[in-house]
Short mmCIF file of C-alpha atoms (C1' of nucleotides) in Angstrom, two decimals:
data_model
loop_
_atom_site.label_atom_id
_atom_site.label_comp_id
_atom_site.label_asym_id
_atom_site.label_seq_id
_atom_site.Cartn_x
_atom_site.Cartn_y
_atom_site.Cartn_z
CA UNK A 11 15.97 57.13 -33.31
CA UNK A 12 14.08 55.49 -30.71
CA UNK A 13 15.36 55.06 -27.19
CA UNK A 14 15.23 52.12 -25.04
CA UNK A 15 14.36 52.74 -21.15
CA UNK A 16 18.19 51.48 -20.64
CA UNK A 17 19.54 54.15 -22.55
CA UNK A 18 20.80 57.68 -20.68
CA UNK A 19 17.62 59.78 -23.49
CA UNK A 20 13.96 60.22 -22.68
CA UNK A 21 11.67 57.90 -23.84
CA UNK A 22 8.37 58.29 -25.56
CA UNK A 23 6.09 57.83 -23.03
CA UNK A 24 8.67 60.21 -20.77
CA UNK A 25 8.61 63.09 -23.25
CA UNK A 26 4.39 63.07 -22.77
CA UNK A 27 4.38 63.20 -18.89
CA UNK A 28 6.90 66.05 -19.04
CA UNK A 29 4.67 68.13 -21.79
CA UNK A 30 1.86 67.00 -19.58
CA UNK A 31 2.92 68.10 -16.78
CA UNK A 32 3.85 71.72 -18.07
CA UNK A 33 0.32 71.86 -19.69
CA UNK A 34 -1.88 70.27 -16.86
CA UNK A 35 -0.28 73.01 -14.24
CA UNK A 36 -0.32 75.90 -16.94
CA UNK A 37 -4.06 75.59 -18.29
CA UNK A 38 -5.91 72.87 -16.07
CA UNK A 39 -7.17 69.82 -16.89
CA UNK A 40 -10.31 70.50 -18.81
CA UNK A 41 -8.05 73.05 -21.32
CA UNK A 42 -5.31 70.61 -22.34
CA UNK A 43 -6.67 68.01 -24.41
CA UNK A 44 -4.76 64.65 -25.34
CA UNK A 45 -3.79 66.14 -28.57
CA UNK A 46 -2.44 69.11 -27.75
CA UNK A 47 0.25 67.27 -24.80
CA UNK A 48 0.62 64.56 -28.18
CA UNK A 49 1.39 67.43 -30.63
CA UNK A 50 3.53 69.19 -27.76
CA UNK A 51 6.05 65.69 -27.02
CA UNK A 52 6.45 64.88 -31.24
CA UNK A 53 3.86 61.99 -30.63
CA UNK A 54 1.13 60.42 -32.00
CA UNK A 55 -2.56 60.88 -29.44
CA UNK A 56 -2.85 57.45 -29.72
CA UNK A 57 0.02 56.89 -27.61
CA UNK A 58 -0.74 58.78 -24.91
CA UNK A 59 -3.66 56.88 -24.30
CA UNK A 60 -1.62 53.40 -24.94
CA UNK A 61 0.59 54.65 -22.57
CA UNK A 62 -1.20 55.95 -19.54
CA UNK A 63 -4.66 54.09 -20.28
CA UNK A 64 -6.48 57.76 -20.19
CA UNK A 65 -6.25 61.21 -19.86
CA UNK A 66 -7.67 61.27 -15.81
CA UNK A 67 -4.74 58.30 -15.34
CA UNK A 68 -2.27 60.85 -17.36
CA UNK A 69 -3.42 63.94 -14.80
CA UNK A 70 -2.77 61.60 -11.55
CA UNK A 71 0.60 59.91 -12.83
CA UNK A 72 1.91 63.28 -13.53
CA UNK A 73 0.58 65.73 -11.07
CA UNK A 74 -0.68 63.63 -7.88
CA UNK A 75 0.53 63.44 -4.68
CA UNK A 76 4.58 62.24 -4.36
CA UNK A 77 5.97 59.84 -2.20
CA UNK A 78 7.29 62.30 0.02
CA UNK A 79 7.33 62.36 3.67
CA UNK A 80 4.78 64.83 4.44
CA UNK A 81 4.72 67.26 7.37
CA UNK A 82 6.78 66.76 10.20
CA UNK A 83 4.27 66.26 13.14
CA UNK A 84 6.82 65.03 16.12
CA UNK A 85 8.03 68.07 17.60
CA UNK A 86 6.85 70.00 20.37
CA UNK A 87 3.10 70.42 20.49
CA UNK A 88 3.64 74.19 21.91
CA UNK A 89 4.90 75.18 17.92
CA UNK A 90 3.17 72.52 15.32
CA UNK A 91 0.97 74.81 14.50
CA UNK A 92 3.73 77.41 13.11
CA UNK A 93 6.01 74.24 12.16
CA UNK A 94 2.37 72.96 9.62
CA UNK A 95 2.20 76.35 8.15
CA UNK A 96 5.89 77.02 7.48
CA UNK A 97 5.95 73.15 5.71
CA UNK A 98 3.53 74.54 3.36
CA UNK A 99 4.51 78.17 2.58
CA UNK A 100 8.05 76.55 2.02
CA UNK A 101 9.10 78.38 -0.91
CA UNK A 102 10.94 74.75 -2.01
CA UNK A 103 7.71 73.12 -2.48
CA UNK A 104 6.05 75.75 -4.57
CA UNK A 105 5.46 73.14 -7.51
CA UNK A 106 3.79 71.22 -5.19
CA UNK A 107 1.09 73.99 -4.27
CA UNK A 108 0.40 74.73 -7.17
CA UNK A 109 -0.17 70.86 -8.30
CA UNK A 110 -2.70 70.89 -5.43
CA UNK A 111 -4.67 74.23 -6.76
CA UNK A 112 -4.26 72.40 -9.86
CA UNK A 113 -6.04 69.22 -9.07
CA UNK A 114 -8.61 70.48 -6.56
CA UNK A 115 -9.56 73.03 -9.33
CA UNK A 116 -9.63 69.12 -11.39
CA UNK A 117 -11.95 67.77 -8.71
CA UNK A 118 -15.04 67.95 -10.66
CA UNK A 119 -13.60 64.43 -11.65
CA UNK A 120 -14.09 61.98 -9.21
CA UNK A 121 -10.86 59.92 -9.59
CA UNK A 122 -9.27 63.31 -8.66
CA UNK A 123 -11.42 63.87 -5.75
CA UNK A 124 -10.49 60.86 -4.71
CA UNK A 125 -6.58 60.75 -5.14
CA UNK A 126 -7.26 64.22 -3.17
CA UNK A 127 -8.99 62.68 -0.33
CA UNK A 128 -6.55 59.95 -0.07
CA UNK A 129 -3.39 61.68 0.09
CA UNK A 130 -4.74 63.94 2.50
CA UNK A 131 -6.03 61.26 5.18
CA UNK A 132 -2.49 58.95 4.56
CA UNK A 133 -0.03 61.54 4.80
CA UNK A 134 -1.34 64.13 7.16
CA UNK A 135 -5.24 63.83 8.93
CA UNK A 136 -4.81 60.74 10.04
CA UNK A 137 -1.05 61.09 11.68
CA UNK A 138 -2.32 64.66 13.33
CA UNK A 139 -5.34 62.99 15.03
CA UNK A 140 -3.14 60.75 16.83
CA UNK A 141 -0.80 63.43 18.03
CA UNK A 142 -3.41 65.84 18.94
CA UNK A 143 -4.28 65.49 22.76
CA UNK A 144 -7.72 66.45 24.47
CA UNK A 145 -10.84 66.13 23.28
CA UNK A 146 -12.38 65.56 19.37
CA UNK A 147 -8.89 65.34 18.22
CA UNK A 148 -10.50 63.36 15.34
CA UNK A 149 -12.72 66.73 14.29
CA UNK A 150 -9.33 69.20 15.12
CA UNK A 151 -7.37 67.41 12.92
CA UNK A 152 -9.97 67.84 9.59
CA UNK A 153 -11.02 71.26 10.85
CA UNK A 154 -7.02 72.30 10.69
CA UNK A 155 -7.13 69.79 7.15
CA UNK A 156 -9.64 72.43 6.07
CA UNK A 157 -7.42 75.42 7.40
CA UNK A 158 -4.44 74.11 5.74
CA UNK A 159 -6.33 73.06 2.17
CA UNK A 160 -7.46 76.57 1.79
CA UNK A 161 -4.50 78.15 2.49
CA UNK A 162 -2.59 76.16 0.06
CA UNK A 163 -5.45 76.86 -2.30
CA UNK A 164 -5.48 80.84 -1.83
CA UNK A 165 -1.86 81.05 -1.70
CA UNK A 166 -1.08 81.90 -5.54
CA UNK A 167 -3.75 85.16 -4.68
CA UNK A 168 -2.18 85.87 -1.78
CA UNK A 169 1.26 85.66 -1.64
CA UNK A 170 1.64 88.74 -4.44
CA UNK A 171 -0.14 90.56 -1.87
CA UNK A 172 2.13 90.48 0.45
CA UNK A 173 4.49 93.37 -0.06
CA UNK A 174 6.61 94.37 2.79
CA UNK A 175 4.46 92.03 4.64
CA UNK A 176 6.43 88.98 4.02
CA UNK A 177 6.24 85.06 4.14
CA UNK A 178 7.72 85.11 7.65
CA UNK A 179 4.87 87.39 9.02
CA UNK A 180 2.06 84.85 6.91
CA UNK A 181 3.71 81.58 8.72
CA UNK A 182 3.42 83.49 12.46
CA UNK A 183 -0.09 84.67 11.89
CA UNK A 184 -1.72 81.80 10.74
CA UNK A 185 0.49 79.35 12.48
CA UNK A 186 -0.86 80.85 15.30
CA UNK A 187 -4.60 80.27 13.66
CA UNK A 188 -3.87 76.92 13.28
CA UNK A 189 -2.12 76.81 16.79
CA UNK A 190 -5.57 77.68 18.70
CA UNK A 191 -7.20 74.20 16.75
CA UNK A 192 -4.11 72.12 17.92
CA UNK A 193 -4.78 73.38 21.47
CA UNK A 194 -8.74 73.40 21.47
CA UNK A 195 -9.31 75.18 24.29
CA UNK A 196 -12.53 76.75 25.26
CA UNK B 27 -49.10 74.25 -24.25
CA UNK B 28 -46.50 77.51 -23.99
CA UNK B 29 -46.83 79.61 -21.53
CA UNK B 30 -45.84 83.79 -21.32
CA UNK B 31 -43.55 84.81 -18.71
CA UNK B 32 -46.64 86.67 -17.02
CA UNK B 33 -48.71 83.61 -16.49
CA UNK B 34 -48.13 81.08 -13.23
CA UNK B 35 -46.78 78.25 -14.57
CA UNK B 36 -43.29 77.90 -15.47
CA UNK B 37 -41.60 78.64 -18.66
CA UNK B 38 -39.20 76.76 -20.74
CA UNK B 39 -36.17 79.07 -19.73
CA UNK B 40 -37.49 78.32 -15.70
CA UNK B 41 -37.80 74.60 -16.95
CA UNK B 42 -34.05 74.40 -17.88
CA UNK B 43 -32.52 76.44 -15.25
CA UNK B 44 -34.50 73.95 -12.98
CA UNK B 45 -32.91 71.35 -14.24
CA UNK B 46 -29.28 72.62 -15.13
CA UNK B 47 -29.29 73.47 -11.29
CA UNK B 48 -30.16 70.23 -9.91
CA UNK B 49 -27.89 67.88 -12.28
CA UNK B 50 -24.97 70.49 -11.98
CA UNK B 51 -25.40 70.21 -8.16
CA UNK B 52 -25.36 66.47 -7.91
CA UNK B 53 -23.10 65.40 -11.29
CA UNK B 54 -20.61 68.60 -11.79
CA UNK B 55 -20.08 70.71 -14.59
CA UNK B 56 -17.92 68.65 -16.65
CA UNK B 57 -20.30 65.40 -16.01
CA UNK B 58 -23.09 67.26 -16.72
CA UNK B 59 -24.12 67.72 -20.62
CA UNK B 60 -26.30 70.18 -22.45
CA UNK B 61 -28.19 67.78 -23.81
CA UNK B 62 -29.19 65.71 -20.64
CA UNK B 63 -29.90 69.33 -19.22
CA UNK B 64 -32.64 69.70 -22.16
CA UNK B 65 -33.53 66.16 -21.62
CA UNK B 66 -34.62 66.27 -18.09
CA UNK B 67 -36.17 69.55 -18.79
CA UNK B 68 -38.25 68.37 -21.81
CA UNK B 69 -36.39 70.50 -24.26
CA UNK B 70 -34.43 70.82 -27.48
CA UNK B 71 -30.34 71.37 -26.88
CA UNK B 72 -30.38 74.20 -28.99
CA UNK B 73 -32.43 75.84 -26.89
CA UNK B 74 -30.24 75.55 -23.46
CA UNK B 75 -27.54 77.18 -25.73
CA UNK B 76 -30.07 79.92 -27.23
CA UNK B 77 -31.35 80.82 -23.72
CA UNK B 78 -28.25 80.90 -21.45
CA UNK B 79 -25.53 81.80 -24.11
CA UNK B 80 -23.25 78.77 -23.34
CA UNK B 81 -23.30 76.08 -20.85
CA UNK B 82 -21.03 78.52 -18.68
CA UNK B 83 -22.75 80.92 -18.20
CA UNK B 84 -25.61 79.08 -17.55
CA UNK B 85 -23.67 77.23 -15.05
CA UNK B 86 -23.33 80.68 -13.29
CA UNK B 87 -26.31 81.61 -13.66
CA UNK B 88 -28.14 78.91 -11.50
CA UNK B 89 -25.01 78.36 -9.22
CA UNK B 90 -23.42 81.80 -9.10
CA UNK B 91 -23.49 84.14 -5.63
CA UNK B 92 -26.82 85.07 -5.26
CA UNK B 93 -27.31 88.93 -4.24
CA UNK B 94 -27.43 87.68 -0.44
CA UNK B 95 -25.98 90.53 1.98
CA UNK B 96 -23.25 88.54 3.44
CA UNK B 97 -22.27 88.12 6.67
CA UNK B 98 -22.71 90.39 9.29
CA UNK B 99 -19.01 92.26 10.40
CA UNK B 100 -20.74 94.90 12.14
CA UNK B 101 -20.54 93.40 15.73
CA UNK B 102 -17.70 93.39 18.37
CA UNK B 103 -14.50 93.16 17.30
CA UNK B 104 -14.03 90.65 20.04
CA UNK B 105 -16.64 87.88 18.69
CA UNK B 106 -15.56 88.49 14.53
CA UNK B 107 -14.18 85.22 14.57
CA UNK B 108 -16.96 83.27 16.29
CA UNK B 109 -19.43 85.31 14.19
CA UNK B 110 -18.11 84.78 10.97
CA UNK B 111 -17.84 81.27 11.39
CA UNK B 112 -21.42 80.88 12.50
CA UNK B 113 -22.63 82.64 9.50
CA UNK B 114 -20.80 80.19 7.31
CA UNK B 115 -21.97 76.84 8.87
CA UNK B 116 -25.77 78.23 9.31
CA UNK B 117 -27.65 75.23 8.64
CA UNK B 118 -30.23 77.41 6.74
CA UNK B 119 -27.48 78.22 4.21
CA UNK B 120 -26.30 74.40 3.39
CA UNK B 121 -27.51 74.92 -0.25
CA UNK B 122 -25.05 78.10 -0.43
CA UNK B 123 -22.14 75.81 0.70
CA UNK B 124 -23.05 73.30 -1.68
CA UNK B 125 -23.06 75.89 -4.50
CA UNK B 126 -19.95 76.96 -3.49
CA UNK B 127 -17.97 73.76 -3.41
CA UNK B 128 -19.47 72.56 -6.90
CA UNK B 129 -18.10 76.03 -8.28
CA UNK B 130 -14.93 75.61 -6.48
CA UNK B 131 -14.76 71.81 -7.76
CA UNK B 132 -14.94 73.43 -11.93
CA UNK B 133 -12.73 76.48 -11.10
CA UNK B 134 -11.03 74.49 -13.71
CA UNK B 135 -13.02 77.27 -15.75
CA UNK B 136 -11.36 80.66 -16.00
CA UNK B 137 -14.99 82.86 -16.03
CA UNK B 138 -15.94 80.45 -13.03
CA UNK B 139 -12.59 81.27 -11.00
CA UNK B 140 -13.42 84.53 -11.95
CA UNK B 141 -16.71 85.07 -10.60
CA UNK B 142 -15.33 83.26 -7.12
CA UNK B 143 -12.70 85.36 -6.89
CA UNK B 144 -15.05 88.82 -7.59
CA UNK B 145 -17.71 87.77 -5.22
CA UNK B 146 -15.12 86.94 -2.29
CA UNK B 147 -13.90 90.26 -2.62
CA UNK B 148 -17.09 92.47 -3.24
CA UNK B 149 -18.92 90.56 -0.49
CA UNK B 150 -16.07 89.43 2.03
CA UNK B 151 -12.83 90.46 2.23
CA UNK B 152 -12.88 94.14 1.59
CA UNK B 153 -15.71 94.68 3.95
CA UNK B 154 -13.24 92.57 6.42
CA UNK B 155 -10.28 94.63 5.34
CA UNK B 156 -11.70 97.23 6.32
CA UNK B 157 -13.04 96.18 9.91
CA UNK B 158 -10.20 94.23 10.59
CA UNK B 159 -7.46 97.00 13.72
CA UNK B 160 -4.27 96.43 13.39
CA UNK B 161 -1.05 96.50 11.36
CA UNK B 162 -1.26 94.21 7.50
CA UNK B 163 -5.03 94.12 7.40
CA UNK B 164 -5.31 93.49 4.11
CA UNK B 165 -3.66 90.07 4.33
CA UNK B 166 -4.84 89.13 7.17
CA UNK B 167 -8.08 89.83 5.87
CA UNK B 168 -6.86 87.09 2.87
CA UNK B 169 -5.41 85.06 5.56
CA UNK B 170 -9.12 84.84 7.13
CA UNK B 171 -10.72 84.49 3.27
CA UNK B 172 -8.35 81.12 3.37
CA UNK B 173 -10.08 79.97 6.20
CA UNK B 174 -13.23 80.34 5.23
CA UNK B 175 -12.94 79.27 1.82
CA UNK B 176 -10.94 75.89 3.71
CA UNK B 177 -13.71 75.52 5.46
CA UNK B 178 -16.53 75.81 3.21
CA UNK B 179 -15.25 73.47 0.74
CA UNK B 180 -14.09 70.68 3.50
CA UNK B 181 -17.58 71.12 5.43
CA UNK B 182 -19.24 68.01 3.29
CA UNK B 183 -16.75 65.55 4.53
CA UNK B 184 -16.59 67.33 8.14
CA UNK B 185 -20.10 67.05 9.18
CA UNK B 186 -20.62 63.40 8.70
CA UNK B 187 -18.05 63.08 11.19
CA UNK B 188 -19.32 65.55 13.83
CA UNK B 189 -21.02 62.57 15.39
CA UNK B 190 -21.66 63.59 19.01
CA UNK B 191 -19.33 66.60 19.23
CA UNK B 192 -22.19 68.96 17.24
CA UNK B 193 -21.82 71.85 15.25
CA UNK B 194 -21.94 74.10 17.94
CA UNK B 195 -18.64 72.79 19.04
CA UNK B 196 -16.69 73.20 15.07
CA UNK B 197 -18.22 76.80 15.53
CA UNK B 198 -16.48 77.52 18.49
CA UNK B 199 -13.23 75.21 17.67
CA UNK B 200 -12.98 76.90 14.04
CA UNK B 201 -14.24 80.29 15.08
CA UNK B 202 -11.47 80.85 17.95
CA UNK B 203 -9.20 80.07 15.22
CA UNK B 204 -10.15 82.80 12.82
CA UNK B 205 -10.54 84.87 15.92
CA UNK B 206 -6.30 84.51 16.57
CA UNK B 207 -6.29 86.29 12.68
CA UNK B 208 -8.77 89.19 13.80
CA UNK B 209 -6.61 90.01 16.86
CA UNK B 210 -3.29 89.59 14.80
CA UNK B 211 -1.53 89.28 17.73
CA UNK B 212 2.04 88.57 17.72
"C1'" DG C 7 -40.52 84.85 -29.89
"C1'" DT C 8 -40.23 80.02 -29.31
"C1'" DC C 9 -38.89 75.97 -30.91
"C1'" DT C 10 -37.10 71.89 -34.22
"C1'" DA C 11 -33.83 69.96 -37.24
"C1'" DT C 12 -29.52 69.57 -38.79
"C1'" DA C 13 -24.78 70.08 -38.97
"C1'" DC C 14 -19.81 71.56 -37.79
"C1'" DG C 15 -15.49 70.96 -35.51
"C1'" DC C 16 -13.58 69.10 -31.55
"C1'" DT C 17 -12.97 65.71 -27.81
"C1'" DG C 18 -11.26 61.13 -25.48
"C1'" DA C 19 -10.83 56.65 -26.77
"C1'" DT C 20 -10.43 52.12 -29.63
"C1'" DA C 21 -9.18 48.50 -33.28
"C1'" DG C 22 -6.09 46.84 -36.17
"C1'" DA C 23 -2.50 47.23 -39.74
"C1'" DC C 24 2.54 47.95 -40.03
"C1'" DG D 19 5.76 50.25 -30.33
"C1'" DT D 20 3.87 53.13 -33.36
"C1'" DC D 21 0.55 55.13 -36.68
"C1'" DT D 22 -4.00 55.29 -39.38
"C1'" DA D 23 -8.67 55.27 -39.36
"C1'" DT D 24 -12.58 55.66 -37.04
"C1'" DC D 25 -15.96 55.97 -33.30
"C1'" DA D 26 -19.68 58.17 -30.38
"C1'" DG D 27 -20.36 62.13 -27.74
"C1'" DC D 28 -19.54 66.91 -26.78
"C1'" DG D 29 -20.67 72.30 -27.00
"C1'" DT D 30 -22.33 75.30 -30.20
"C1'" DA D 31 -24.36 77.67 -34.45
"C1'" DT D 32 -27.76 78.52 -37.82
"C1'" DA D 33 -31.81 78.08 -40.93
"C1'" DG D 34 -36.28 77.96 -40.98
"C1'" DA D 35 -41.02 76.15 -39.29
"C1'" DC D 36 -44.76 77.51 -36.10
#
DNA sequence: GTCTATACGCTGATAGAC
DNA sequence: GTCTATCAGCGTATAGAC
């Protein structure tokens, strides 16, 4: 019955990130315990650990940050703030909110805080300073970081407010929020 | 050696609440245990548990909202933005912040989501809702709760990095920002 | 009313036999 | 690779001494 990586069925250590995954983003970190994602994938605990070297590793294989490209930050400076906001309310990358509410509700653990911290800098504060022009674009760029982490955050609360309202009317209004930190006028 | 809660010196109860608060603050919830609580505070385990009910709602009870009034939205409509920010990164309310981002850090917890989520509303974002002229107040007034809440948590790793610009410049950088949600303009 | 002692069931993790 | 047995530590409960 067992599979070899080769082979076209999943694996062991393949069925436990996928019932990891599903539990990590469904009841949190602390909640799911090693047993429970064992129990849930037809495997032994012990194997989860041999596998992934520890529940915190398990959490960051499964839910961290992808390899993906991140925001696009090269058009016109006029609209990035609307073209940030509308990158994250994308409806397509819904999972990937709600991995982030996941882990920064997680980031009582340092490793998480950490992978957090990382992923931000790499893939988005750090390419934004540079575009930014005037003055303290260093300090624009984390202060729109902040903007754009709690919006991602609050999104799950908000978005069944919205009603009528619509995503389209979110991504103008606090595009334009953001817009006022990308131009940093006085 | 015990002391009634009428006399001057403190009790246990005070003893462990001391302590729960300062090793939540610096370790986390989850890194924190019950029994270095008691520990530090020169007590049995049993008793942290016998006192406070559980280690969560002890938790909340040292590093829950406090009954403070909140910030002031009574002021021109014009300045909300500036105001609100102001409030937020008051130097005199750093230990508020820090509450908050611990709290936010073990939202992990469904009772400590909870309380967030109650005290943002009771003490925030209706009061805004309220204030705010203007077509979709309500989510702008979440919109503006997004910022805050952004801000709050990412203010640790902000500050350090203020350097020379100062705080009075993030006020007025971050508060112009939340000021483009007030208006709502289109 | 405090407080101590003890214990229960669960957790993440490890060592070693198949 | 996989399973069994086991570990120390966790939050919590309770019985009973002062």
């Amino acid at each position: 019955m067992s599979i070899t990586s080769t082979a076209a069925g999943p694996t062991t250590r393949e069925a436990i990130a996928a019932s990891a995954r599903t539990m990590f983003a469904e009841r949190g970190f602390t909640a799911t315990s090693v047993r429970a994602i064992a129990a849930a994938a037809g495997a032994d605990p012990a194997l989860v650990i041999r596998h992934f070297g520890s529940k915190e590793q398990l959490f960051l294989e499964v839910l961290g940050p992808t390899r993906a490209p991140g925001p696009e930050l090269e058009g016109p400076l006029a609209e990035l703030g609307r073209t940030l906001v509308a990158y994250v309310l994308d409806p397509a990358r819904d999972a990937e909110r709600r991995a982030y509410a996941t882990m920064v509700q997680a980031s009582d653990n340092e490793a998480v805080r950490a992978t957090l911290r990382t992923a931000a800098r790499t893939s988005f504060i750090d390419r934004l300073t540079a575009r930014l022009p005037g003055a303290d674009a260093a300090v624009r760029a984390e202060l729109i970081g902040a903007q754009i982490g709690g919006l991602m955050q609050a999104w799950p609360t908000i978005e069944p407010l919205l009603g009528a309202v619509g995503r389209a009317r979110a991504v103008d209004l606090y595009g334009a929020s953001v817009q006022a930190l990308v131009d940093g006028s006085h």
